[in-house]
């Protein structure tokens, strides 16, 4: 596609529920990233995929968070037993080859705003 | 761990004037990159400018330029001839070894007509 797309744009859920957030990267990009942006803060890294595998998941806050990219394209971020503190904008980015964040430009999607009531 | 600090939560500039946004960072890595990203209300982050730490020359992109002071670990963004479309949140970001970006908290830029 022309750019990174994310669905849904907004998601409202209740505490304790399960949610899935989807990211569709730029066609041909092998690297994909998830970031979380809490209100009034900058994005924080969650996880990085190279192809189908999670190359770095050091930013996932706890075991309620999980992400997959089964075919090396679309990725889904899954949050179990949501808590009010999970409310944030979840941003996805993709880059051409994962050669390093310095030179391999990350292109961001518009994010999904998750609200946990 | 690397950190990025933006000490100006909000800045204002008159249209056609110049504004400078500040950023400092902390790292022990010898080779790294610094970025400024723009985030309009649409939420989509847009890369404005990139600086390679080993290059002494400050990066420029049209009306956007940086003042990179490596010893002071300072990386400010200058926007010349400000336009209404420049109004957005601006994030300073760091990339060292690896694939993640480390962002500051952001500066809201308001442009007055």
PDB file of C-alpha atoms in Angstrom, chain A residues 1 3 7 14 23 25 27-29 33-35 50 52 55 64 71 78 80 84-85 97 102 104 110 117:
ATOM      1  CA  UNK A   1       0.000   0.000   0.000  1.00  0.00           C
ATOM      2  CA  UNK A   3       1.511   4.042   3.477  1.00  0.00           C
ATOM      3  CA  UNK A   7      -7.198  -0.429  12.169  1.00  0.00           C
ATOM      4  CA  UNK A  14     -13.890  -2.194  29.115  1.00  0.00           C
ATOM      5  CA  UNK A  23      -1.073  -2.877  11.317  1.00  0.00           C
ATOM      6  CA  UNK A  25       2.894  -2.006   6.615  1.00  0.00           C
ATOM      7  CA  UNK A  27       4.392  -3.189   0.738  1.00  0.00           C
ATOM      8  CA  UNK A  28       7.875  -4.688   0.555  1.00  0.00           C
ATOM      9  CA  UNK A  29       8.977  -3.523   3.995  1.00  0.00           C
ATOM     10  CA  UNK A  33       7.660  -1.820  14.797  1.00  0.00           C
ATOM     11  CA  UNK A  34       5.087  -1.118  17.465  1.00  0.00           C
ATOM     12  CA  UNK A  35       5.265   1.922  19.751  1.00  0.00           C
ATOM     13  CA  UNK A  50      12.165  -8.698  11.074  1.00  0.00           C
ATOM     14  CA  UNK A  52       7.907 -13.109  10.721  1.00  0.00           C
ATOM     15  CA  UNK A  55      13.738  -9.638  16.786  1.00  0.00           C
ATOM     16  CA  UNK A  64      -0.556  -9.316  28.754  1.00  0.00           C
ATOM     17  CA  UNK A  71       3.250 -14.026   7.121  1.00  0.00           C
ATOM     18  CA  UNK A  78      -2.895  -8.303  21.209  1.00  0.00           C
ATOM     19  CA  UNK A  80      -5.257  -9.405  27.230  1.00  0.00           C
ATOM     20  CA  UNK A  84      -7.052   1.547  32.349  1.00  0.00           C
ATOM     21  CA  UNK A  85      -3.324   2.217  32.210  1.00  0.00           C
ATOM     22  CA  UNK A  97      15.045  -3.805   5.709  1.00  0.00           C
ATOM     23  CA  UNK A 102      19.625   5.372  12.047  1.00  0.00           C
ATOM     24  CA  UNK A 104      16.548   2.659   7.673  1.00  0.00           C
ATOM     25  CA  UNK A 110      -1.801   7.098  12.076  1.00  0.00           C
ATOM     26  CA  UNK A 117     -12.981   2.321  30.569  1.00  0.00           C
TER      27      UNK A 117
END
